[in-house]
mmCIF file with all atom_site columns, C-alpha atoms in Angstrom:
data_model
loop_
_atom_site.group_PDB
_atom_site.id
_atom_site.type_symbol
_atom_site.label_atom_id
_atom_site.label_alt_id
_atom_site.label_comp_id
_atom_site.label_asym_id
_atom_site.label_entity_id
_atom_site.label_seq_id
_atom_site.pdbx_PDB_ins_code
_atom_site.Cartn_x
_atom_site.Cartn_y
_atom_site.Cartn_z
_atom_site.occupancy
_atom_site.B_iso_or_equiv
_atom_site.pdbx_formal_charge
_atom_site.auth_seq_id
_atom_site.auth_comp_id
_atom_site.auth_asym_id
_atom_site.auth_atom_id
_atom_site.pdbx_PDB_model_num
ATOM 1   C CA . UNK Z 1 1   ? 63.038 39.291 -37.148 1.00 0.00 ? 297 UNK Z CA 1
ATOM 2   C CA . UNK Z 1 2   ? 62.456 40.429 -33.607 1.00 0.00 ? 298 UNK Z CA 1
ATOM 3   C CA . UNK Z 1 3   ? 64.802 41.314 -30.769 1.00 0.00 ? 299 UNK Z CA 1
ATOM 4   C CA . UNK Z 1 4   ? 64.163 40.911 -27.057 1.00 0.00 ? 300 UNK Z CA 1
ATOM 5   C CA . UNK Z 1 5   ? 66.482 43.225 -25.095 1.00 0.00 ? 301 UNK Z CA 1
ATOM 6   C CA . UNK Z 1 6   ? 68.629 41.725 -22.348 1.00 0.00 ? 302 UNK Z CA 1
ATOM 7   C CA . UNK Z 1 7   ? 70.154 43.607 -19.458 1.00 0.00 ? 303 UNK Z CA 1
ATOM 8   C CA . UNK Z 1 8   ? 73.276 42.959 -17.437 1.00 0.00 ? 304 UNK Z CA 1
ATOM 9   C CA . UNK Z 1 9   ? 72.669 42.022 -13.827 1.00 0.00 ? 305 UNK Z CA 1
ATOM 10  C CA . UNK Z 1 10  ? 74.678 40.557 -10.994 1.00 0.00 ? 306 UNK Z CA 1
ATOM 11  C CA . UNK Z 1 11  ? 73.559 37.102 -9.916  1.00 0.00 ? 307 UNK Z CA 1
ATOM 12  C CA . UNK Z 1 12  ? 75.414 34.290 -8.177  1.00 0.00 ? 308 UNK Z CA 1
ATOM 13  C CA . UNK Z 1 13  ? 78.456 36.553 -7.905  1.00 0.00 ? 309 UNK Z CA 1
ATOM 14  C CA . UNK Z 1 14  ? 78.894 37.418 -11.589 1.00 0.00 ? 310 UNK Z CA 1
ATOM 15  C CA . UNK Z 1 15  ? 77.547 39.806 -14.246 1.00 0.00 ? 311 UNK Z CA 1
ATOM 16  C CA . UNK Z 1 16  ? 75.088 37.906 -16.416 1.00 0.00 ? 312 UNK Z CA 1
ATOM 17  C CA . UNK Z 1 17  ? 72.692 38.495 -19.314 1.00 0.00 ? 313 UNK Z CA 1
ATOM 18  C CA . UNK Z 1 18  ? 69.197 38.648 -17.864 1.00 0.00 ? 314 UNK Z CA 1
ATOM 19  C CA . UNK Z 1 19  ? 65.663 39.151 -19.148 1.00 0.00 ? 315 UNK Z CA 1
ATOM 20  C CA . UNK Z 1 20  ? 62.403 40.305 -17.593 1.00 0.00 ? 316 UNK Z CA 1
ATOM 21  C CA . UNK Z 1 21  ? 59.313 38.302 -18.508 1.00 0.00 ? 317 UNK Z CA 1
ATOM 22  C CA . UNK Z 1 22  ? 55.868 37.343 -17.302 1.00 0.00 ? 318 UNK Z CA 1
ATOM 23  C CA . UNK Z 1 23  ? 54.476 33.844 -16.884 1.00 0.00 ? 319 UNK Z CA 1
ATOM 24  C CA . UNK Z 1 24  ? 50.872 32.773 -17.389 1.00 0.00 ? 320 UNK Z CA 1
ATOM 25  C CA . UNK Z 1 25  ? 49.862 29.575 -15.578 1.00 0.00 ? 321 UNK Z CA 1
ATOM 26  C CA . UNK Z 1 26  ? 46.365 28.261 -16.246 1.00 0.00 ? 322 UNK Z CA 1
ATOM 27  C CA . UNK Z 1 27  ? 43.700 30.873 -15.550 1.00 0.00 ? 323 UNK Z CA 1
ATOM 28  C CA . UNK Z 1 28  ? 45.698 32.635 -12.811 1.00 0.00 ? 324 UNK Z CA 1
ATOM 29  C CA . UNK Z 1 29  ? 47.018 36.180 -13.390 1.00 0.00 ? 325 UNK Z CA 1
ATOM 30  C CA . UNK Z 1 30  ? 50.440 36.635 -15.007 1.00 0.00 ? 326 UNK Z CA 1
ATOM 31  C CA . UNK Z 1 31  ? 53.364 37.083 -12.641 1.00 0.00 ? 327 UNK Z CA 1
ATOM 32  C CA . UNK Z 1 32  ? 56.654 38.814 -13.420 1.00 0.00 ? 328 UNK Z CA 1
ATOM 33  C CA . UNK Z 1 33  ? 60.151 37.359 -13.124 1.00 0.00 ? 329 UNK Z CA 1
ATOM 34  C CA . UNK Z 1 34  ? 63.647 38.190 -14.091 1.00 0.00 ? 330 UNK Z CA 1
ATOM 35  C CA . UNK Z 1 35  ? 65.945 35.380 -15.051 1.00 0.00 ? 331 UNK Z CA 1
ATOM 36  C CA . UNK Z 1 36  ? 69.435 34.576 -16.236 1.00 0.00 ? 332 UNK Z CA 1
ATOM 37  C CA . UNK Z 1 37  ? 69.639 33.648 -19.923 1.00 0.00 ? 333 UNK Z CA 1
ATOM 38  C CA . UNK Z 1 38  ? 71.836 30.568 -19.601 1.00 0.00 ? 334 UNK Z CA 1
ATOM 39  C CA . UNK Z 1 39  ? 72.826 28.368 -22.544 1.00 0.00 ? 335 UNK Z CA 1
ATOM 40  C CA . UNK Z 1 40  ? 74.357 25.876 -20.093 1.00 0.00 ? 336 UNK Z CA 1
ATOM 41  C CA . UNK Z 1 41  ? 71.097 25.303 -18.219 1.00 0.00 ? 337 UNK Z CA 1
ATOM 42  C CA . UNK Z 1 42  ? 69.018 22.543 -19.855 1.00 0.00 ? 338 UNK Z CA 1
ATOM 43  C CA . UNK Z 1 43  ? 65.709 23.714 -18.335 1.00 0.00 ? 339 UNK Z CA 1
ATOM 44  C CA . UNK Z 1 44  ? 63.617 26.862 -17.972 1.00 0.00 ? 340 UNK Z CA 1
ATOM 45  C CA . UNK Z 1 45  ? 63.329 27.296 -14.199 1.00 0.00 ? 341 UNK Z CA 1
ATOM 46  C CA . UNK Z 1 46  ? 61.306 29.708 -12.087 1.00 0.00 ? 342 UNK Z CA 1
ATOM 47  C CA . UNK Z 1 47  ? 62.812 30.373 -8.665  1.00 0.00 ? 343 UNK Z CA 1
ATOM 48  C CA . UNK Z 1 48  ? 60.857 29.338 -5.594  1.00 0.00 ? 344 UNK Z CA 1
ATOM 49  C CA . UNK Z 1 49  ? 60.998 32.934 -4.308  1.00 0.00 ? 345 UNK Z CA 1
ATOM 50  C CA . UNK Z 1 50  ? 59.195 34.135 -7.478  1.00 0.00 ? 346 UNK Z CA 1
ATOM 51  C CA . UNK Z 1 51  ? 56.532 31.430 -7.435  1.00 0.00 ? 347 UNK Z CA 1
ATOM 52  C CA . UNK Z 1 52  ? 55.797 31.920 -3.717  1.00 0.00 ? 348 UNK Z CA 1
ATOM 53  C CA . UNK Z 1 53  ? 54.222 35.296 -4.577  1.00 0.00 ? 349 UNK Z CA 1
ATOM 54  C CA . UNK Z 1 54  ? 51.551 33.505 -6.654  1.00 0.00 ? 350 UNK Z CA 1
ATOM 55  C CA . UNK Z 1 55  ? 48.661 31.141 -5.929  1.00 0.00 ? 351 UNK Z CA 1
ATOM 56  C CA . UNK Z 1 56  ? 50.173 28.376 -8.080  1.00 0.00 ? 352 UNK Z CA 1
ATOM 57  C CA . UNK Z 1 57  ? 49.938 25.070 -6.153  1.00 0.00 ? 353 UNK Z CA 1
ATOM 58  C CA . UNK Z 1 58  ? 53.489 23.904 -6.913  1.00 0.00 ? 354 UNK Z CA 1
ATOM 59  C CA . UNK Z 1 59  ? 54.071 22.137 -3.562  1.00 0.00 ? 355 UNK Z CA 1
ATOM 60  C CA . UNK Z 1 60  ? 51.489 19.467 -4.360  1.00 0.00 ? 356 UNK Z CA 1
ATOM 61  C CA . UNK Z 1 61  ? 53.408 18.317 -7.453  1.00 0.00 ? 357 UNK Z CA 1
ATOM 62  C CA . UNK Z 1 62  ? 56.159 15.664 -7.380  1.00 0.00 ? 358 UNK Z CA 1
ATOM 63  C CA . UNK Z 1 63  ? 59.811 16.445 -8.074  1.00 0.00 ? 359 UNK Z CA 1
ATOM 64  C CA . UNK Z 1 64  ? 60.788 15.473 -11.613 1.00 0.00 ? 360 UNK Z CA 1
ATOM 65  C CA . UNK Z 1 65  ? 64.581 16.046 -11.502 1.00 0.00 ? 361 UNK Z CA 1
ATOM 66  C CA . UNK Z 1 66  ? 67.312 16.779 -8.999  1.00 0.00 ? 362 UNK Z CA 1
ATOM 67  C CA . UNK Z 1 67  ? 69.992 19.164 -10.275 1.00 0.00 ? 363 UNK Z CA 1
ATOM 68  C CA . UNK Z 1 68  ? 72.957 20.916 -8.757  1.00 0.00 ? 364 UNK Z CA 1
ATOM 69  C CA . UNK Z 1 69  ? 73.549 24.671 -8.966  1.00 0.00 ? 365 UNK Z CA 1
ATOM 70  C CA . UNK Z 1 70  ? 77.077 25.208 -7.704  1.00 0.00 ? 366 UNK Z CA 1
ATOM 71  C CA . UNK Z 1 71  ? 77.057 23.329 -4.400  1.00 0.00 ? 367 UNK Z CA 1
ATOM 72  C CA . UNK Z 1 72  ? 73.274 23.642 -3.902  1.00 0.00 ? 368 UNK Z CA 1
ATOM 73  C CA . UNK Z 1 73  ? 71.007 20.712 -4.736  1.00 0.00 ? 369 UNK Z CA 1
ATOM 74  C CA . UNK Z 1 74  ? 67.635 21.655 -6.222  1.00 0.00 ? 370 UNK Z CA 1
ATOM 75  C CA . UNK Z 1 75  ? 64.522 19.646 -6.906  1.00 0.00 ? 371 UNK Z CA 1
ATOM 76  C CA . UNK Z 1 76  ? 62.759 20.617 -10.122 1.00 0.00 ? 372 UNK Z CA 1
ATOM 77  C CA . UNK Z 1 77  ? 58.984 20.462 -9.954  1.00 0.00 ? 373 UNK Z CA 1
ATOM 78  C CA . UNK Z 1 78  ? 57.234 20.341 -13.309 1.00 0.00 ? 374 UNK Z CA 1
ATOM 79  C CA . UNK Z 1 79  ? 54.627 23.086 -13.776 1.00 0.00 ? 375 UNK Z CA 1
ATOM 80  C CA . UNK Z 1 80  ? 53.832 21.988 -17.318 1.00 0.00 ? 376 UNK Z CA 1
ATOM 81  C CA . UNK Z 1 81  ? 53.404 24.121 -20.415 1.00 0.00 ? 377 UNK Z CA 1
ATOM 82  C CA . UNK Z 1 82  ? 53.016 27.797 -19.522 1.00 0.00 ? 378 UNK Z CA 1
ATOM 83  C CA . UNK Z 1 83  ? 52.930 30.982 -21.562 1.00 0.00 ? 379 UNK Z CA 1
ATOM 84  C CA . UNK Z 1 84  ? 56.044 33.153 -21.256 1.00 0.00 ? 380 UNK Z CA 1
ATOM 85  C CA . UNK Z 1 85  ? 55.741 36.778 -22.413 1.00 0.00 ? 381 UNK Z CA 1
ATOM 86  C CA . UNK Z 1 86  ? 58.608 39.115 -23.280 1.00 0.00 ? 382 UNK Z CA 1
ATOM 87  C CA . UNK Z 1 87  ? 58.534 42.702 -24.510 1.00 0.00 ? 383 UNK Z CA 1
ATOM 88  C CA . UNK Z 1 88  ? 60.522 43.146 -27.742 1.00 0.00 ? 384 UNK Z CA 1
ATOM 89  C CA . UNK Z 1 89  ? 62.596 46.201 -28.660 1.00 0.00 ? 385 UNK Z CA 1
ATOM 90  C CA . UNK Z 1 90  ? 59.466 47.900 -30.101 1.00 0.00 ? 386 UNK Z CA 1
ATOM 91  C CA . UNK Z 1 91  ? 57.468 47.373 -26.908 1.00 0.00 ? 387 UNK Z CA 1
ATOM 92  C CA . UNK Z 1 92  ? 55.297 44.616 -28.425 1.00 0.00 ? 388 UNK Z CA 1
ATOM 93  C CA . UNK Z 1 93  ? 54.546 41.459 -26.435 1.00 0.00 ? 389 UNK Z CA 1
ATOM 94  C CA . UNK Z 1 94  ? 56.058 38.226 -27.778 1.00 0.00 ? 390 UNK Z CA 1
ATOM 95  C CA . UNK Z 1 95  ? 54.325 35.096 -26.436 1.00 0.00 ? 391 UNK Z CA 1
ATOM 96  C CA . UNK Z 1 96  ? 55.895 31.648 -26.206 1.00 0.00 ? 392 UNK Z CA 1
ATOM 97  C CA . UNK Z 1 97  ? 54.617 28.295 -24.927 1.00 0.00 ? 393 UNK Z CA 1
ATOM 98  C CA . UNK Z 1 98  ? 57.218 26.520 -22.807 1.00 0.00 ? 394 UNK Z CA 1
ATOM 99  C CA . UNK Z 1 99  ? 57.642 23.656 -20.329 1.00 0.00 ? 395 UNK Z CA 1
ATOM 100 C CA . UNK Z 1 100 ? 58.565 25.295 -17.006 1.00 0.00 ? 396 UNK Z CA 1
ATOM 101 C CA . UNK Z 1 101 ? 59.982 23.920 -13.767 1.00 0.00 ? 397 UNK Z CA 1
ATOM 102 C CA . UNK Z 1 102 ? 60.113 25.385 -10.268 1.00 0.00 ? 398 UNK Z CA 1
ATOM 103 C CA . UNK Z 1 103 ? 63.534 25.150 -8.604  1.00 0.00 ? 399 UNK Z CA 1
ATOM 104 C CA . UNK Z 1 104 ? 63.277 24.201 -4.926  1.00 0.00 ? 400 UNK Z CA 1
ATOM 105 C CA . UNK Z 1 105 ? 66.629 24.386 -3.074  1.00 0.00 ? 401 UNK Z CA 1
ATOM 106 C CA . UNK Z 1 106 ? 67.354 21.391 -0.856  1.00 0.00 ? 402 UNK Z CA 1
ATOM 107 C CA . UNK Z 1 107 ? 69.443 23.033 1.854   1.00 0.00 ? 403 UNK Z CA 1
ATOM 108 C CA . UNK Z 1 108 ? 69.248 22.985 5.598   1.00 0.00 ? 404 UNK Z CA 1
ATOM 109 C CA . UNK Z 1 109 ? 69.467 26.400 7.188   1.00 0.00 ? 405 UNK Z CA 1
ATOM 110 C CA . UNK Z 1 110 ? 69.735 29.768 5.515   1.00 0.00 ? 406 UNK Z CA 1
ATOM 111 C CA . UNK Z 1 111 ? 70.597 30.686 1.919   1.00 0.00 ? 407 UNK Z CA 1
ATOM 112 C CA . UNK Z 1 112 ? 72.548 33.954 1.775   1.00 0.00 ? 408 UNK Z CA 1
ATOM 113 C CA . UNK Z 1 113 ? 70.804 34.947 -1.472  1.00 0.00 ? 409 UNK Z CA 1
ATOM 114 C CA . UNK Z 1 114 ? 67.727 33.769 -3.284  1.00 0.00 ? 410 UNK Z CA 1
ATOM 115 C CA . UNK Z 1 115 ? 68.342 31.511 -6.243  1.00 0.00 ? 411 UNK Z CA 1
ATOM 116 C CA . UNK Z 1 116 ? 67.585 33.069 -9.631  1.00 0.00 ? 412 UNK Z CA 1
ATOM 117 C CA . UNK Z 1 117 ? 65.205 31.988 -12.361 1.00 0.00 ? 413 UNK Z CA 1
ATOM 118 C CA . UNK Z 1 118 ? 66.716 30.676 -15.603 1.00 0.00 ? 414 UNK Z CA 1
ATOM 119 C CA . UNK Z 1 119 ? 65.791 30.954 -19.253 1.00 0.00 ? 415 UNK Z CA 1
ATOM 120 C CA . UNK Z 1 120 ? 67.454 27.737 -20.368 1.00 0.00 ? 416 UNK Z CA 1
ATOM 121 C CA . UNK Z 1 121 ? 68.756 26.124 -23.509 1.00 0.00 ? 417 UNK Z CA 1
ATOM 122 C CA . UNK Z 1 122 ? 65.448 24.275 -23.954 1.00 0.00 ? 418 UNK Z CA 1
ATOM 123 C CA . UNK Z 1 123 ? 63.621 27.597 -24.425 1.00 0.00 ? 419 UNK Z CA 1
ATOM 124 C CA . UNK Z 1 124 ? 66.232 28.994 -26.825 1.00 0.00 ? 420 UNK Z CA 1
ATOM 125 C CA . UNK Z 1 125 ? 66.231 25.782 -28.908 1.00 0.00 ? 421 UNK Z CA 1
ATOM 126 C CA . UNK Z 1 126 ? 62.432 25.284 -28.930 1.00 0.00 ? 422 UNK Z CA 1
ATOM 127 C CA . UNK Z 1 127 ? 61.869 28.796 -30.284 1.00 0.00 ? 423 UNK Z CA 1
ATOM 128 C CA . UNK Z 1 128 ? 65.021 29.110 -32.469 1.00 0.00 ? 424 UNK Z CA 1
ATOM 129 C CA . UNK Z 1 129 ? 66.349 32.084 -30.490 1.00 0.00 ? 425 UNK Z CA 1
ATOM 130 C CA . UNK Z 1 130 ? 69.962 33.247 -30.505 1.00 0.00 ? 426 UNK Z CA 1
ATOM 131 C CA . UNK Z 1 131 ? 71.810 35.435 -28.026 1.00 0.00 ? 427 UNK Z CA 1
ATOM 132 C CA . UNK Z 1 132 ? 73.364 38.393 -29.855 1.00 0.00 ? 428 UNK Z CA 1
ATOM 133 C CA . UNK Z 1 133 ? 76.277 40.033 -28.031 1.00 0.00 ? 429 UNK Z CA 1
ATOM 134 C CA . UNK Z 1 134 ? 77.189 43.560 -29.102 1.00 0.00 ? 430 UNK Z CA 1
ATOM 135 C CA . UNK Z 1 135 ? 80.282 45.576 -28.223 1.00 0.00 ? 431 UNK Z CA 1
ATOM 136 C CA . UNK Z 1 136 ? 78.052 48.399 -26.919 1.00 0.00 ? 432 UNK Z CA 1
ATOM 137 C CA . UNK Z 1 137 ? 76.545 45.938 -24.458 1.00 0.00 ? 433 UNK Z CA 1
ATOM 138 C CA . UNK Z 1 138 ? 72.997 46.050 -25.925 1.00 0.00 ? 434 UNK Z CA 1
ATOM 139 C CA . UNK Z 1 139 ? 72.697 42.260 -25.929 1.00 0.00 ? 435 UNK Z CA 1
ATOM 140 C CA . UNK Z 1 140 ? 69.444 40.684 -27.079 1.00 0.00 ? 436 UNK Z CA 1
ATOM 141 C CA . UNK Z 1 141 ? 67.637 37.478 -27.948 1.00 0.00 ? 437 UNK Z CA 1
ATOM 142 C CA . UNK Z 1 142 ? 66.902 37.381 -31.650 1.00 0.00 ? 438 UNK Z CA 1
ATOM 143 C CA . UNK Z 1 143 ? 64.426 35.220 -33.525 1.00 0.00 ? 439 UNK Z CA 1
ATOM 144 C CA . UNK Z 1 144 ? 62.247 35.002 -36.613 1.00 0.00 ? 440 UNK Z CA 1
ATOM 145 C CA . UNK Z 1 145 ? 58.586 36.008 -36.504 1.00 0.00 ? 441 UNK Z CA 1
#
């Protein structure tokens, strides 16, 4: 058994369980993200603001899906299978292979806040991970080695 600690953070107006992780795409260096752990989100999505800090050529790829986050339409661009790395409660790196999308908001004008990244239900299901909620607030993702 391993546990990946979650932290509570405010995103989209509410307190949410979040995780910090790094993503490895091809032979480019890892980049760090923080994302909402969301069992209602069917995809694992990296925000456009996070991916803009990298050299990943996401703009040249076609949109695979169009989804709605609240009242904001987003195109999802498929990055393909990437390596996602989390640090477990003992400080060890846990590596996972996962299909990742980039969320590109389709809005005219200005967004008052950047859209978050999401660790979605697909990731939790593919790797048999469960969200464990504790009264003390030390929530975590738990899985078998």
